[in-house]
Amino acid sequence: TYQKGIEVLDSSTSYYFAFLGQLALLQRNIPIAIADFERALKIDPNNFGVNNTLGLLYMGQLITEFEPDFEKALPYNERAYAIQPDLTTEQNVAINYFQVGDYKQALPLLVNIDQTLVDDPLTKMFIGLIYFNKRDFIPAKLYINTAMSISPELRTEEISGILEAIDNELRLLFDKNK
């Protein structure tokens, strides 16, 4: 389909290079795909599909062998969200903010997502981890425990260690206030 599209598209358009990029991506030729996508964005920086694809690619969501680069992903996910502010793009940019450690930007987006997807364990887990990193231990524990009650497989060794650290911090806090 992309090959047929390339044959009929004007080679001076953003869509032409976007189709070339998609074709290269399907052929697992990542450097060529990225170069074609970048050429598409030079023509039209607001091409939603290209911004979204590059954001997902750099987050490691499209090709498992591709090493994620969350910093590179962020401007593409921000642009995709600005162009098409829906739940999917909001999730992508929120998770990307989380991955780069920008919890101030991630938290309000994740809270908004949590209000829409009330039983989404990953959203709750991300929120809980942000609160943990902010040293706000009560909501951290609440969100992490709620995430695990919905999806018990989220209890990993790392999460168990975080919950233990939260309990220790809360014990210290309560002992201090006695």
Short mmCIF file of C-alpha atoms in Angstrom, two decimals:
data_model
loop_
_atom_site.label_atom_id
_atom_site.label_comp_id
_atom_site.label_asym_id
_atom_site.label_seq_id
_atom_site.Cartn_x
_atom_site.Cartn_y
_atom_site.Cartn_z
CA THR A 1 0.00 0.00 0.00
CA TYR A 2 2.78 2.43 0.87
CA GLN A 3 4.60 1.56 -2.36
CA LYS A 4 1.45 2.31 -4.38
CA GLY A 5 0.98 5.55 -2.45
CA ILE A 6 4.53 6.63 -3.19
CA GLU A 7 3.92 6.13 -6.90
CA VAL A 8 0.95 8.51 -6.97
CA LEU A 9 2.05 11.18 -4.46
CA ASP A 10 3.77 14.39 -5.42
CA SER A 11 7.41 13.99 -4.38
CA SER A 12 7.50 17.51 -2.94
CA THR A 13 4.88 16.80 -0.28
CA SER A 14 5.22 15.80 3.35
CA TYR A 15 3.02 12.76 2.69
CA TYR A 16 5.42 11.45 0.06
CA PHE A 17 8.29 11.37 2.54
CA ALA A 18 6.00 10.05 5.28
CA PHE A 19 5.09 7.13 3.02
CA LEU A 20 8.77 6.56 2.22
CA GLY A 21 9.49 6.55 5.93
CA GLN A 22 6.72 4.05 6.64
CA LEU A 23 7.99 1.79 3.88
CA ALA A 24 11.55 1.96 5.25
CA LEU A 25 10.19 1.29 8.75
CA LEU A 26 8.38 -1.83 7.52
CA GLN A 27 11.64 -2.96 5.94
CA ARG A 28 13.38 -2.34 9.31
CA ASN A 29 15.66 0.25 7.75
CA ILE A 30 15.44 2.62 10.71
CA PRO A 31 18.06 5.22 9.69
CA ILE A 32 16.40 5.69 6.28
CA ALA A 33 12.96 5.81 7.88
CA ILE A 34 14.05 8.50 10.33
CA ALA A 35 15.68 10.52 7.53
CA ASP A 36 12.50 10.31 5.43
CA PHE A 37 10.31 11.27 8.40
CA GLU A 38 12.57 14.23 9.14
CA ARG A 39 12.28 15.35 5.50
CA ALA A 40 8.49 15.12 5.81
CA LEU A 41 8.60 17.33 8.91
CA LYS A 42 10.77 19.92 7.17
CA ILE A 43 7.95 20.33 4.68
CA ASP A 44 5.14 20.13 7.24
CA PRO A 45 6.16 20.26 10.92
CA ASN A 46 2.52 19.63 11.87
CA ASN A 47 2.23 16.26 10.14
CA PHE A 48 0.52 14.35 12.93
CA GLY A 49 1.31 10.87 11.63
CA VAL A 50 5.02 11.54 11.33
CA ASN A 51 5.31 13.21 14.74
CA ASN A 52 3.34 10.39 16.34
CA THR A 53 5.38 7.69 14.58
CA LEU A 54 8.73 9.24 15.54
CA GLY A 55 7.57 9.71 19.13
CA LEU A 56 6.54 6.07 19.40
CA LEU A 57 9.65 4.87 17.58
CA TYR A 58 12.00 6.74 19.93
CA MET A 59 10.03 5.48 22.94
CA GLY A 60 10.71 1.93 21.77
CA GLN A 61 7.04 1.22 21.08
CA LEU A 62 7.23 0.33 17.39
CA ILE A 63 10.28 -1.88 16.94
CA THR A 64 11.52 -3.87 19.90
CA GLU A 65 15.13 -4.01 18.70
CA PHE A 66 15.29 -0.21 18.50
CA GLU A 67 16.99 1.29 21.56
CA PRO A 68 14.63 3.85 23.13
CA ASP A 69 15.74 7.46 23.40
CA PHE A 70 13.13 9.17 25.55
CA GLU A 71 14.69 12.62 25.19
CA LYS A 72 14.48 12.39 21.39
CA ALA A 73 10.92 11.09 21.61
CA LEU A 74 9.62 13.97 23.71
CA PRO A 75 9.38 16.79 21.14
CA TYR A 76 7.57 14.50 18.72
CA ASN A 77 5.10 13.34 21.36
CA GLU A 78 4.54 16.92 22.51
CA ARG A 79 3.86 18.01 18.93
CA ALA A 80 1.54 15.05 18.24
CA TYR A 81 -0.41 15.89 21.40
CA ALA A 82 -0.62 19.57 20.44
CA ILE A 83 -1.92 18.65 16.98
CA GLN A 84 -4.37 15.98 18.14
CA PRO A 85 -5.07 16.22 21.87
CA ASP A 86 -6.82 12.93 22.52
CA LEU A 87 -6.46 10.21 25.13
CA THR A 88 -3.85 8.25 23.17
CA THR A 89 -1.54 11.18 22.50
CA GLU A 90 -2.04 12.38 26.07
CA GLN A 91 -0.94 8.95 27.34
CA ASN A 92 2.10 8.95 25.06
CA VAL A 93 3.32 12.38 26.17
CA ALA A 94 2.53 11.71 29.85
CA ILE A 95 4.52 8.47 29.85
CA ASN A 96 7.31 10.20 27.92
CA TYR A 97 7.45 12.98 30.55
CA PHE A 98 7.62 10.27 33.21
CA GLN A 99 10.43 8.50 31.38
CA VAL A 100 12.55 11.65 31.22
CA GLY A 101 11.82 12.42 34.88
CA ASP A 102 9.66 15.48 34.26
CA TYR A 103 7.12 14.57 36.92
CA LYS A 104 5.73 18.11 37.11
CA GLN A 105 4.49 17.79 33.52
CA ALA A 106 3.55 14.11 33.76
CA LEU A 107 1.42 14.17 36.91
CA PRO A 108 -1.49 16.39 35.80
CA LEU A 109 -1.75 14.52 32.50
CA LEU A 110 -1.75 11.15 34.28
CA VAL A 111 -4.34 12.33 36.82
CA ASN A 112 -6.54 13.45 33.93
CA ILE A 113 -6.08 10.07 32.23
CA ASP A 114 -6.88 8.32 35.52
CA GLN A 115 -10.20 10.15 35.68
CA THR A 116 -11.08 8.82 32.23
CA LEU A 117 -9.59 5.32 32.54
CA VAL A 118 -10.58 4.70 36.16
CA ASP A 119 -9.42 1.08 36.24
CA ASP A 120 -6.16 1.44 34.31
CA PRO A 121 -3.46 -0.06 36.53
CA LEU A 122 -0.49 1.37 34.60
CA THR A 123 -1.76 4.92 34.93
CA LYS A 124 -2.22 4.40 38.65
CA MET A 125 1.25 2.86 38.93
CA PHE A 126 2.87 5.83 37.15
CA ILE A 127 1.02 8.24 39.45
CA GLY A 128 2.10 6.26 42.51
CA LEU A 129 5.73 6.24 41.37
CA ILE A 130 5.65 9.99 40.80
CA TYR A 131 4.32 10.54 44.33
CA PHE A 132 7.03 8.21 45.62
CA ASN A 133 9.69 10.25 43.82
CA LYS A 134 8.17 13.42 45.26
CA ARG A 135 8.37 11.79 48.71
CA ASP A 136 4.60 12.07 49.12
CA PHE A 137 4.27 8.58 50.55
CA ILE A 138 0.58 8.22 51.43
CA PRO A 139 -0.77 8.84 47.90
CA ALA A 140 2.18 6.86 46.51
CA LYS A 141 1.18 3.81 48.53
CA LEU A 142 -2.51 4.26 47.72
CA TYR A 143 -1.96 4.45 43.95
CA ILE A 144 0.61 1.63 43.82
CA ASN A 145 -1.56 -0.69 45.93
CA THR A 146 -4.62 0.13 43.82
CA ALA A 147 -2.68 -0.61 40.64
CA MET A 148 -1.59 -3.98 42.02
CA SER A 149 -5.10 -4.84 43.21
CA ILE A 150 -6.30 -4.36 39.64
CA SER A 151 -3.31 -6.10 38.10
CA PRO A 152 -1.37 -8.30 40.59
CA GLU A 153 1.37 -9.04 38.05
CA LEU A 154 2.58 -5.46 38.53
CA ARG A 155 4.08 -6.56 41.86
CA THR A 156 7.72 -6.93 40.91
CA GLU A 157 10.75 -7.10 43.14
CA GLU A 158 11.36 -3.41 42.44
CA ILE A 159 7.79 -2.41 43.33
CA SER A 160 7.92 -4.53 46.50
CA GLY A 161 11.12 -2.68 47.44
CA ILE A 162 9.43 0.66 46.82
CA LEU A 163 6.47 -0.32 49.00
CA GLU A 164 8.87 -1.42 51.74
CA ALA A 165 10.68 1.93 51.48
CA ILE A 166 7.34 3.75 51.70
CA ASP A 167 6.37 1.79 54.82
CA ASN A 168 9.74 2.59 56.42
CA GLU A 169 9.38 6.30 55.63
CA LEU A 170 5.83 6.40 56.97
CA ARG A 171 6.92 4.59 60.15
CA LEU A 172 9.68 7.14 60.66
CA LEU A 173 7.26 9.99 60.02
CA PHE A 174 4.65 8.65 62.47
CA ASP A 175 7.30 7.88 65.12
CA LYS A 176 8.64 11.42 64.76
CA ASN A 177 5.13 12.90 65.27
CA LYS A 178 4.36 10.87 68.42
#
